[in-house]
Coordinates of C-alpha atoms and ligand atoms in Angstrom, one line a residue:
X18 CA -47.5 12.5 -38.5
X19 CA -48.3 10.0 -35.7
X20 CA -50.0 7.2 -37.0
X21 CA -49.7 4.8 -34.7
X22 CA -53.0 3.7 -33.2
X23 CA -53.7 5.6 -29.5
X24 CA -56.6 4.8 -27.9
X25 CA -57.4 7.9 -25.7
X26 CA -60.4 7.3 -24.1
X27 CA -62.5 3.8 -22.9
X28 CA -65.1 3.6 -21.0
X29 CA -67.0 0.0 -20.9
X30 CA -67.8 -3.4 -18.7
X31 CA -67.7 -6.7 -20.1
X32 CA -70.4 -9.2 -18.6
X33 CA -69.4 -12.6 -17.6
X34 CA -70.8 -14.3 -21.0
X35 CA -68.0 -11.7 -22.4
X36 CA -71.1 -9.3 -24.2
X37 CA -70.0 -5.9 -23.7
X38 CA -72.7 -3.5 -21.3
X39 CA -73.1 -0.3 -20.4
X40 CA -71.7 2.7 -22.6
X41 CA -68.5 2.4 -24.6
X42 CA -67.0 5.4 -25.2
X43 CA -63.6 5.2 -27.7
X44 CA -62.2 8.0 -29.3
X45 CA -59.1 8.3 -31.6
X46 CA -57.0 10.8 -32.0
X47 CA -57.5 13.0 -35.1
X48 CA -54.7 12.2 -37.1
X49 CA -54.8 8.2 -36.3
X50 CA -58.4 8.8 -37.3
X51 CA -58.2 9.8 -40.7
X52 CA -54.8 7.6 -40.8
X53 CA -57.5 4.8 -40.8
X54 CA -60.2 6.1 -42.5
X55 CA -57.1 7.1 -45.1
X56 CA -56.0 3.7 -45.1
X57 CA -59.4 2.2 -45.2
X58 CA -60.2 4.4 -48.3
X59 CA -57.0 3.5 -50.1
X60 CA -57.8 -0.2 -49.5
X61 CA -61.1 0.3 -51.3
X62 CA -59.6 2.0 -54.0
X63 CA -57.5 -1.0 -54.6
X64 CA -60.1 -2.8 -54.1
X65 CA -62.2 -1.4 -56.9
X66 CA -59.2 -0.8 -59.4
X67 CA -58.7 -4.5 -59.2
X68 CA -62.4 -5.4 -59.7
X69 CA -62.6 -3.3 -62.7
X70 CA -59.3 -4.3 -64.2
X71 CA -60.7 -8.0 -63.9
X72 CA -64.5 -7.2 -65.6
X73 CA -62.6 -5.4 -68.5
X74 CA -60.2 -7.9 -68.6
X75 CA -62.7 -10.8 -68.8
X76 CA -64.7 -8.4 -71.5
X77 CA -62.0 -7.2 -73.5
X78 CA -63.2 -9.1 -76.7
X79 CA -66.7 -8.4 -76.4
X80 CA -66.1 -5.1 -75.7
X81 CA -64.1 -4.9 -78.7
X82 CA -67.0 -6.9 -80.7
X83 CA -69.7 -4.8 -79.8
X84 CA -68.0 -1.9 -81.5
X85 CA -67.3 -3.4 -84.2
X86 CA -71.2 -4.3 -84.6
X87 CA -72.2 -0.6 -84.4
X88 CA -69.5 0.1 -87.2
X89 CA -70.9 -2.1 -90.0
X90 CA -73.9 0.0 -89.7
X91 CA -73.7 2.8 -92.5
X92 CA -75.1 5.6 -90.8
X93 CA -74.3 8.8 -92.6
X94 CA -76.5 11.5 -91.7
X95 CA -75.8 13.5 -95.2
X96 CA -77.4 10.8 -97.4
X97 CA -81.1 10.2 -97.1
X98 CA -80.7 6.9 -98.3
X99 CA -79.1 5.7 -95.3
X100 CA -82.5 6.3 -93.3
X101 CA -83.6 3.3 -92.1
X102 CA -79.4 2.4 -91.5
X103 CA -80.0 5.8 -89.2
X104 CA -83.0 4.2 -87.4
X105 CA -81.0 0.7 -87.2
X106 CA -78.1 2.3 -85.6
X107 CA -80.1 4.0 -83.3
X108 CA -81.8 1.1 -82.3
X109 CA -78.5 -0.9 -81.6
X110 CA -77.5 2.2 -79.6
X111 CA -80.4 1.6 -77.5
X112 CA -80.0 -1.8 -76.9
X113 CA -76.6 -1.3 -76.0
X114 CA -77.3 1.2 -73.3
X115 CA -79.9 -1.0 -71.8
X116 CA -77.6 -4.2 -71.5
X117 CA -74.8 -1.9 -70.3
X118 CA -77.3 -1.8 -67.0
X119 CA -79.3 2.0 -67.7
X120 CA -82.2 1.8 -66.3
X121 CA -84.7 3.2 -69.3
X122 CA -83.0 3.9 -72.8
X123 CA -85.6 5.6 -75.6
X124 CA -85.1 6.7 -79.3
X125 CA -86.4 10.1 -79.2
X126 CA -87.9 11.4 -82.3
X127 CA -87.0 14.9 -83.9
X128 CA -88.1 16.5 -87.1
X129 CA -84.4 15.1 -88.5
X130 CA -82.5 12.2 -87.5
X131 CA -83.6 10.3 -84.3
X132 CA -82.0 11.0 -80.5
X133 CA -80.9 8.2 -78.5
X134 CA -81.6 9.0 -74.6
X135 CA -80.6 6.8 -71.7
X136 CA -80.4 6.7 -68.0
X137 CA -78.9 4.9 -64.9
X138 CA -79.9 7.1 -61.9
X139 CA -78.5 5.8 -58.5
X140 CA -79.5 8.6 -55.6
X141 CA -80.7 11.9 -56.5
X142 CA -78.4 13.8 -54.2
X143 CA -75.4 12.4 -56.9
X144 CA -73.8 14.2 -58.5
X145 CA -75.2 13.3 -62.4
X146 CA -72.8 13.1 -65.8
X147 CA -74.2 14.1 -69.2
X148 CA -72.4 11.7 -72.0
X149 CA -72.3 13.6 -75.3
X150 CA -72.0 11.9 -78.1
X151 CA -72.9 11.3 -81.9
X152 CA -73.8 8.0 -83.7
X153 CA -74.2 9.0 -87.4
X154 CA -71.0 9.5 -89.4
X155 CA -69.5 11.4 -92.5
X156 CA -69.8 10.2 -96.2
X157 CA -67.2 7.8 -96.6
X158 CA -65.9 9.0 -100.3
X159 CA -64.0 8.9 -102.0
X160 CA -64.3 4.9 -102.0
X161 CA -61.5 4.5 -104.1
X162 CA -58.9 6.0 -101.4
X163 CA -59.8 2.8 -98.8
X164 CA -57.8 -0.1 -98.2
X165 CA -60.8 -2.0 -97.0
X166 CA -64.0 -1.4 -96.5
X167 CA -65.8 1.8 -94.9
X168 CA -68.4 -0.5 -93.2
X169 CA -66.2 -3.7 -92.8
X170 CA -64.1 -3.0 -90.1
X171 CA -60.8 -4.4 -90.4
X172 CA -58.0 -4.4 -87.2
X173 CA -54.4 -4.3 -88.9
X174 CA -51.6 -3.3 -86.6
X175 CA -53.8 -2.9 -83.8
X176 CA -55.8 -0.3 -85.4
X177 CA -59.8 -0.6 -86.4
X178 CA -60.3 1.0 -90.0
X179 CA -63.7 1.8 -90.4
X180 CA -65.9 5.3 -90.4
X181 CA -66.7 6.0 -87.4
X182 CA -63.9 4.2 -85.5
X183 CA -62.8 7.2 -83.8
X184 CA -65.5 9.7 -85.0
X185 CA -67.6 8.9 -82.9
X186 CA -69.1 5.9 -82.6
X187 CA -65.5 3.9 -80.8
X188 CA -65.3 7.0 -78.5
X189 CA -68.7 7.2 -77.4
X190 CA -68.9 3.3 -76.9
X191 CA -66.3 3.6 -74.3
X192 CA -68.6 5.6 -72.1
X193 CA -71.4 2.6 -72.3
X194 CA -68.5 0.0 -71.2
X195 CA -67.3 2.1 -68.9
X196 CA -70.5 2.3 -67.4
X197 CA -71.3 -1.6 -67.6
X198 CA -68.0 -2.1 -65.4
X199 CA -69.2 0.3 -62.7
X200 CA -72.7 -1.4 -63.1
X201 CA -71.7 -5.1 -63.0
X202 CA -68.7 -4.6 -60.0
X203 CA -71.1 -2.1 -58.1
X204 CA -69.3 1.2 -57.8
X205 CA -71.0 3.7 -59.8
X206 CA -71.2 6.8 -57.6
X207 CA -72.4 8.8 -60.2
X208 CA -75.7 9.1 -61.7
X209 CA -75.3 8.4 -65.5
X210 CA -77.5 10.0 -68.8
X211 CA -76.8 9.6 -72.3
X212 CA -77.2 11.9 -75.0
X213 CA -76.2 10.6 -78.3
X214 CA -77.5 12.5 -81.3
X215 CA -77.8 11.3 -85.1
X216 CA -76.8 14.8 -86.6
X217 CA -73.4 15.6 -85.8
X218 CA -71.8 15.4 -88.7
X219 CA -74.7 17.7 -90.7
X220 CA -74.5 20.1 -87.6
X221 CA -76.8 19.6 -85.5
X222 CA -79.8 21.2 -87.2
X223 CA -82.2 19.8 -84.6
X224 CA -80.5 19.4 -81.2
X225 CA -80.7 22.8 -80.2
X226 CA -84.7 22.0 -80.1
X227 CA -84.5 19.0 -78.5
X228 CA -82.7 19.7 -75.8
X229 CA -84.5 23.2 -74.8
X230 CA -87.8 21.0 -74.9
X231 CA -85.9 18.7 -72.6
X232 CA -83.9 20.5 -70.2
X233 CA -85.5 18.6 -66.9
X234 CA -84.8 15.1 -68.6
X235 CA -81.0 16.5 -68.7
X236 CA -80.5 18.3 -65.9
X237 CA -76.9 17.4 -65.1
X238 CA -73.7 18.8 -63.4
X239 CA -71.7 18.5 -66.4
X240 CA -71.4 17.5 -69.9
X241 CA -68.7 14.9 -70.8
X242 CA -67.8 14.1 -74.3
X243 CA -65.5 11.9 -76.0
X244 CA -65.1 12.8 -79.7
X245 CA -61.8 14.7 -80.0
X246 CA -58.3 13.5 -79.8
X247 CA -55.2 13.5 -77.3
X248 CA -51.5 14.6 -78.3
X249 CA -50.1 11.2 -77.7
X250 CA -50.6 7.6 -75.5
X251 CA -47.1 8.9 -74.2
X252 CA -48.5 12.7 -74.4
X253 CA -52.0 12.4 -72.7
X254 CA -53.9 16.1 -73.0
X255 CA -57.3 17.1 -72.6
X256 CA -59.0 19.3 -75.1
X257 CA -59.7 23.0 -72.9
X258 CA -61.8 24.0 -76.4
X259 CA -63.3 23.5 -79.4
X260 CA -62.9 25.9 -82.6
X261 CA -66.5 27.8 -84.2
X262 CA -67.7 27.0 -87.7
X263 CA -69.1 28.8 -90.8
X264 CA -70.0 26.7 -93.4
X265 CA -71.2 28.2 -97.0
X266 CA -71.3 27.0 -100.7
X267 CA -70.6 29.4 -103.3
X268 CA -71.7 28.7 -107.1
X269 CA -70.7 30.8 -109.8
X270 CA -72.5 31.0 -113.0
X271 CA -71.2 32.4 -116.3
X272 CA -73.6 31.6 -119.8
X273 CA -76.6 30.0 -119.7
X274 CA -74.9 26.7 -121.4
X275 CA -71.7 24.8 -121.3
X276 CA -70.0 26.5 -124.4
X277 CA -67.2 25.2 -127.2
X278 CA -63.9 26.5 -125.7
X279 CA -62.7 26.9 -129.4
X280 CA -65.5 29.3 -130.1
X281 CA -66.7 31.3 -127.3
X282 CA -63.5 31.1 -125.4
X283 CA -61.3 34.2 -125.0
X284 CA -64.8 36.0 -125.4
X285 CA -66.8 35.1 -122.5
X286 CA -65.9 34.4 -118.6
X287 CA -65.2 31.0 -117.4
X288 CA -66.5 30.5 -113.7
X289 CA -63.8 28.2 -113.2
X290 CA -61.3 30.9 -113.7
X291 CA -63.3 33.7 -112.2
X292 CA -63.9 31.5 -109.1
X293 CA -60.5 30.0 -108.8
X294 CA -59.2 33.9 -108.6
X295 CA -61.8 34.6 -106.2
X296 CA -60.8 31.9 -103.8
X297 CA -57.5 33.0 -104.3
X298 CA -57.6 36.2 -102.9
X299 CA -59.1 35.0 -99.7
X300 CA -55.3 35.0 -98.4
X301 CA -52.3 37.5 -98.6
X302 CA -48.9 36.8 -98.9
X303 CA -48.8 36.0 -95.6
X304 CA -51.3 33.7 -95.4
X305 CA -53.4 36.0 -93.6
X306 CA -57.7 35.9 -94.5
X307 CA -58.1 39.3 -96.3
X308 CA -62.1 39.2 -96.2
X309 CA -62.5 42.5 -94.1
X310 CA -63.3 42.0 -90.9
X311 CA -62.3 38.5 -91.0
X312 CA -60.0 39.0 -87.6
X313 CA -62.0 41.9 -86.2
X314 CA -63.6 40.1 -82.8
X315 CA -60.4 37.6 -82.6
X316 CA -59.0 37.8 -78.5
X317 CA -55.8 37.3 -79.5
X318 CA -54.0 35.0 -77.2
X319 CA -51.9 36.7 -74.4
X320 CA -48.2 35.8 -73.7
X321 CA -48.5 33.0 -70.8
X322 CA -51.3 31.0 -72.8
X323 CA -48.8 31.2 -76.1
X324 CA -45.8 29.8 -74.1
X325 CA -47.5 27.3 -71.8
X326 CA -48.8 25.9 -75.6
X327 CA -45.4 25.8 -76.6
X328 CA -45.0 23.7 -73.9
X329 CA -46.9 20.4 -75.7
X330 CA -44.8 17.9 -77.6
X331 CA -44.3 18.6 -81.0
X332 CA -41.9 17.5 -83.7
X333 CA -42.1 19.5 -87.0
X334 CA -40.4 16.7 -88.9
X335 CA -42.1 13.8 -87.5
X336 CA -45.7 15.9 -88.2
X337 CA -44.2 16.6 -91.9
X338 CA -43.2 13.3 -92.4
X339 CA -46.2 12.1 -91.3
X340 CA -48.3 14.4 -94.2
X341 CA -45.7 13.3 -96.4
X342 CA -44.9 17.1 -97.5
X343 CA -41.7 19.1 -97.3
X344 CA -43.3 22.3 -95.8
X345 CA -46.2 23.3 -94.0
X346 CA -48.2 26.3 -95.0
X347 CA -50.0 28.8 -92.4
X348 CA -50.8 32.2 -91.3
X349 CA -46.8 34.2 -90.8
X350 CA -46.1 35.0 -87.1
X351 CA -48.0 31.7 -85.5
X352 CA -46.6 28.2 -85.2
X353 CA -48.4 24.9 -86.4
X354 CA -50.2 24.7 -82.9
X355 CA -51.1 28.3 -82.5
X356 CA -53.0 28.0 -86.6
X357 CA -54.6 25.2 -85.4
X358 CA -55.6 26.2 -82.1
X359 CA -56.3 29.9 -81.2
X360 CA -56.6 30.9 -85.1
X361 CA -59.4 31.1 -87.1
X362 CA -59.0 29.8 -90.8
X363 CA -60.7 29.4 -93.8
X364 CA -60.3 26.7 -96.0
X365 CA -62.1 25.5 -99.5
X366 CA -63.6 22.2 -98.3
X367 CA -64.8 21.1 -102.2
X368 CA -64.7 22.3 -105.8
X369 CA -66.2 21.0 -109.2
X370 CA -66.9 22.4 -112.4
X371 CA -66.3 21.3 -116.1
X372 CA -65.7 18.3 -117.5
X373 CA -64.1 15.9 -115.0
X374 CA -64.9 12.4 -117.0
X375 CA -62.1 10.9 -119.0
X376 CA -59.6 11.9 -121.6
X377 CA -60.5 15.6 -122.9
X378 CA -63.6 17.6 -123.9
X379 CA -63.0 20.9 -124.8
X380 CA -66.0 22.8 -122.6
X381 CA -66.3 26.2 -122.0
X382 CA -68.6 25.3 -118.1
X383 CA -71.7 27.3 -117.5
X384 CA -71.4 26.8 -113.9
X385 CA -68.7 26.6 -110.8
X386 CA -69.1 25.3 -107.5
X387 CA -67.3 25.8 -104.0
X388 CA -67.8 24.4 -100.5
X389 CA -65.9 27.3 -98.3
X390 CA -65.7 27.0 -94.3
X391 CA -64.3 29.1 -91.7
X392 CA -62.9 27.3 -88.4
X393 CA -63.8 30.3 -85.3
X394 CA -62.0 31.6 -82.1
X395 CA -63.6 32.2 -78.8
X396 CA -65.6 35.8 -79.6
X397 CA -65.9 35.1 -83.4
X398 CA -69.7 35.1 -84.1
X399 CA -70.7 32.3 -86.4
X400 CA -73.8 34.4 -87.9
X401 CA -72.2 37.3 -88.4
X402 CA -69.1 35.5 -90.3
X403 CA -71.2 33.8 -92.3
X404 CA -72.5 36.9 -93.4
X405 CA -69.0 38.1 -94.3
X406 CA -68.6 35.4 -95.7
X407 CA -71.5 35.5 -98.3
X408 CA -71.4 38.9 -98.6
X409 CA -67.6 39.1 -99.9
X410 CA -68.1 36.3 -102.2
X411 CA -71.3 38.1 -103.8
X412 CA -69.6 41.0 -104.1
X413 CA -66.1 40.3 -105.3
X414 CA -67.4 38.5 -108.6
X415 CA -66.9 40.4 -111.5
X416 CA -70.4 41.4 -113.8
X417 CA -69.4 39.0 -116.1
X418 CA -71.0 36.1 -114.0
X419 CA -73.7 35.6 -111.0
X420 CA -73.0 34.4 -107.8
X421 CA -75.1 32.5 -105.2
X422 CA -73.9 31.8 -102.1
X423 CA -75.4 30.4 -99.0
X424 CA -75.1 28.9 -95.6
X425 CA -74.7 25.2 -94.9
X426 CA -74.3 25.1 -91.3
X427 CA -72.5 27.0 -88.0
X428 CA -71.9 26.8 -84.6
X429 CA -69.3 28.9 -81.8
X430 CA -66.4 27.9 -80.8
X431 CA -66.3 26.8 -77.3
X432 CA -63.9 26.7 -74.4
X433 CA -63.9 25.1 -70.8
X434 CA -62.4 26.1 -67.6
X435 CA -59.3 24.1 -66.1
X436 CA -60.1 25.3 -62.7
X437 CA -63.3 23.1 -62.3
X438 CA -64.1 20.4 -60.3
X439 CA -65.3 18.4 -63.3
X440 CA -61.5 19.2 -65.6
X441 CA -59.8 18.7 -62.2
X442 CA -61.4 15.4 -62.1
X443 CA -60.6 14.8 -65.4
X444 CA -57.4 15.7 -65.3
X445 CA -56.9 12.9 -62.1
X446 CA -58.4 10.3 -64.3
X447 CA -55.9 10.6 -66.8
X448 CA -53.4 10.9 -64.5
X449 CA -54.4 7.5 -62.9
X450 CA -54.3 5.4 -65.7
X451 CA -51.7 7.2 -68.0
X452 CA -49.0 7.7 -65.1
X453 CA -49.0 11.2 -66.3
X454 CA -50.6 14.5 -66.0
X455 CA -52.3 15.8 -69.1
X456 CA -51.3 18.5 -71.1
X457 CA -54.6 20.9 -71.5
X458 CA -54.9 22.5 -75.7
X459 CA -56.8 23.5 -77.5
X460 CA -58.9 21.5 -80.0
X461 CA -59.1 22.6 -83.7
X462 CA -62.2 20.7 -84.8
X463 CA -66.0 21.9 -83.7
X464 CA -68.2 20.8 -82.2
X465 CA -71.4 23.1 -82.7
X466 CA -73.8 22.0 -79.7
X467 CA -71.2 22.5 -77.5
X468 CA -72.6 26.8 -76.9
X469 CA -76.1 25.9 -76.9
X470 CA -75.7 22.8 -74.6
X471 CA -74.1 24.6 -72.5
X472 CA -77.0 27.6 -72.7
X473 CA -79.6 25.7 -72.7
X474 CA -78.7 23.3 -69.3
X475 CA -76.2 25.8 -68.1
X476 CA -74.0 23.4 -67.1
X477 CA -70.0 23.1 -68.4
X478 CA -68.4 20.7 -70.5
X479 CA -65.6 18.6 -70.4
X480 CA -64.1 16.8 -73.0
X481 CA -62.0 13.9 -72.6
X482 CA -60.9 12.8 -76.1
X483 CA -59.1 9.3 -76.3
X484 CA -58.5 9.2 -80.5
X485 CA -55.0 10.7 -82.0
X486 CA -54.7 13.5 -85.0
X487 CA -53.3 10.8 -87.0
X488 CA -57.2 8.9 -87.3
X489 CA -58.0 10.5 -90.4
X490 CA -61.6 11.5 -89.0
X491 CA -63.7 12.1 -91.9
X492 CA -60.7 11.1 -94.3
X493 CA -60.6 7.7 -96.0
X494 CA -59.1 4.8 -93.8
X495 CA -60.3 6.4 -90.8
X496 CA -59.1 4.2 -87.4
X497 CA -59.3 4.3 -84.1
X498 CA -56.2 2.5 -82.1
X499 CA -57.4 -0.6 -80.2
X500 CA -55.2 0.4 -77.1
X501 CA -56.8 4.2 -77.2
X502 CA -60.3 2.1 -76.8
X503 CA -59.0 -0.1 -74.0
X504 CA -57.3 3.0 -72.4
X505 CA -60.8 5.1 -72.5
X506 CA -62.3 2.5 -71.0
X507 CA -60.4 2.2 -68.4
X508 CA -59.9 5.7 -67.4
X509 CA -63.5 7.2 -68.1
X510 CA -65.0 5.0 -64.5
X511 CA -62.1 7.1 -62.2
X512 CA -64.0 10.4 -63.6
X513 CA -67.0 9.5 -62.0
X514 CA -65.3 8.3 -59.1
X515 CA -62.9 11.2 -59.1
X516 CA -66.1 13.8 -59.9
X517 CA -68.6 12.4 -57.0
X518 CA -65.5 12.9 -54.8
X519 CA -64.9 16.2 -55.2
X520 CA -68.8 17.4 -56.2
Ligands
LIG601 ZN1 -67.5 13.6 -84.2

């Protein structure tokens, strides 16, 4: 390509005070055109990169502060006595958006926990980004398990213990300072709106409402969300999916009192047993799911998907070692990706019965209890395995007890396509601030809203998760690595730039 600079055609008179008159008439040739407007553009880039490395730079510790803030709040969704800790949170939320530079920022009421909703429009024509995210976290128990506090963030090894580090208060937080440094060096291109719910982690009982009343407040060209993880800092990936959900508790009642073991046991059933058995049969040899119809609407995976997955960095030992066991367990015929990935699952999530206080007591219980989920495929329905689900446990039991079963919560799995110019854009934004292009998999968490934000608005979703497996999201000593924060931060203000580009 020629790029030297050829002037082809000039046409002009310069006056005697040296002003230019008449017409002036310069044209470029096409390719040292664009040579300079190519040029031009890569000096703005630059330009910009370097602006934002500096605000971020100058902010890294308030950044990092700020965060920190939002995590001493105990907002956990599940408890009603966190309330008002709900409504503080949301409040800080607010705040935050507003001194991040949005232009309005509201909490938005709903017949559950409260919506935080904030906006920085620009121009209109823009191209507009939806942030997704959720500021209420799990229960933290069991307390004993933590090396520090839930609610007293702690940074050890470069690593913020606390709930909600990663899940999803850090990852959502990134979004608002990645906005403040487009804001404060002036090169948003995008228009902005935030969408951060307070029900996430109880499954969004009253989002789906929300939003359908408020579809023209949303209106967006796509939905972003940070609350999912990448392979590796060295591995970067982007999540092409998220797995469906059936939630259900199952309780098992025997006699109509906790009995003496010496006297009435041997003669009548104990739910702990009877339950125990019934759990137990959920899987074959093979680890297989033998409630009927279990697998019936799975797509199974074709050939190229299976070996480009194989594709992703993974070391069996170091993921072992990591656990700390000396096997892994899972469905015959798939590997540890594939079960976590493009299987669905089911798994017993909590179970009590008995006596569980110290020493002995020799108790016959009246009464077992289960917490059962089911992690979905693309095609799985949530209602109608959740019906399977309930129905199998009613009617496996044995006469000699009652069973009640019913539904906590659902939601369908959910997957994105790479071929869009929002992934694509993605997918450059990683690749500008990781060196490396990311590896798209599929996510084995849920994330229920995902379907119905995506019928509701009819737009698509892209998620751009900057935690690791390793942050023991709704475990005890949750984290989230400093560097992952830093990282999103930096990378989440090329999407917009990348995304208004190509929109
Ligand atoms: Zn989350």
């Amino acid at each position: 390509m020629d790029t030297g600079l050829a002037v082809q055609e000039c046409d002009a008179t310069i006056d005697d005070s040296g002003n230019a008159a008449g017409s002036i008439n310069i044209s470029f040739s096409l390719c040292t055109s664009s040579y300079l407007s190519n040029s031009f553009q890569s000096f703005n880039f630059k330009f910009m990169q370097s602006a934002w490395k500096e605000y971020q730079e100058k902010n890294k510790e308030r950044f990092l502060n700020e965060m920190l803030e939002l995590l001493r709040i105990p907002s956990i969704s599940a408890k009603s006595e966190h309330k008002n800790d709900m409504r503080k949170c949301a409040d800080a939320v607010r705040q935050r958006l507003l001194d991040a530079g949005a232009d309005k920022a509201e909490v938005m009421e709903t017949a559950g926990h409260p919506v935080v909703y904030a906006e920085k429009i620009i121009d209109a024509g823009k191209p507009t980004v939806l942030v997704y995210g959720h500021y209420d976290v799990q229960p933290p128990e069991p307390l004993e398990l933590w090396h520090s506090g839930p609610f007293e963030p702690v940074i050890k090894d470069g690593k913020i213990f606390a709930r909600g580090s990663a899940d999803d208060k850090g990852q959502f937080y990134m979004h608002i300072k990645a906005m403040e440094t487009l804001v404060k060096t002036n090169s948003l291109n995008t228009n902005i709106k935030f969408l951060i719910e307070g029900e996430e982690e109880v499954g969004s009982p009253n989002l789906g409402k929300f939003v359908a009343e408020n579809k023209d407040m949303l209106k967006a060209d796509v939905i972003l969300i940070s609350d999912s993880a990448m392979l590796s800092m060295e591995n970067p990936s982007l999540d092409i999916g998220v797995r469906g959900l059936s939630y259900i508790e199952v309780e098992v009642t025997g006699a109509n009192r906790d009995l003496h073991s010496g006297i009435y046991g041997g003669a009548v059933s104990n739910p702990i047993t009877i339950l125990s058995k019934i759990i137990a049969s959920c899987h074959d040899e093979n680890n297989h799911v033998t409630i009927p119809g279990f697998y019936d609407d799975v797509v199974e995976a074709t050939k190229e998907e299976r070996e480009l997955m194989a594709k992703a960095p993974y070391d069996e030992d170091e993921y072992m070692k990591d656990l700390g066991v000396k096997e892994l367990w899972g469905e015959n015929g798939f590997t540890t990706n594939e079960r976590t990935g493009i299987r669905p699952t089911l798994e017993v999530n909590g179970i009590w019965a008995g006596y569980m206080g110290e020493g002995a007591k020799t108790v016959l219980p009246s009464k077992a209890t289960a917490k059962i989920s089911a992690r979905l495929v693309p095609n799985q329905s949530s209602v109608k395995i959740t019906e399977m689900l309930l129905e199998h446990f009613r009617k496996i039991a044995p006469p000699s007890v009652t069973v009640n079963a019913f539904e906590h919560h659902g939601g369908e799995a959910y997957i994105t396509p790479i071929d869009s110019n929002a992934f694509k854009a993605a997918a450059k934004a990683i690749k500008e601030s990781f060196g490396k292009e990311p590896i798209p998999v599929r996510g084995g968490g849920s994330i229920p809203i995902c379907s119905i934000l995506e019928k509701e608005l009819g737009i698509k979703i892209v998620f751009m998760g900057f935690g690791l497996d390793s942050d023991n999201l709704h475990s005890p000593n949750e984290k989230f690595n400093v560097e992952n924060y830093y990282k999103g931060i930096e990378t989440i203000p090329y999407f917009h730039k990348f995304f208004a580009e190509m929109s």
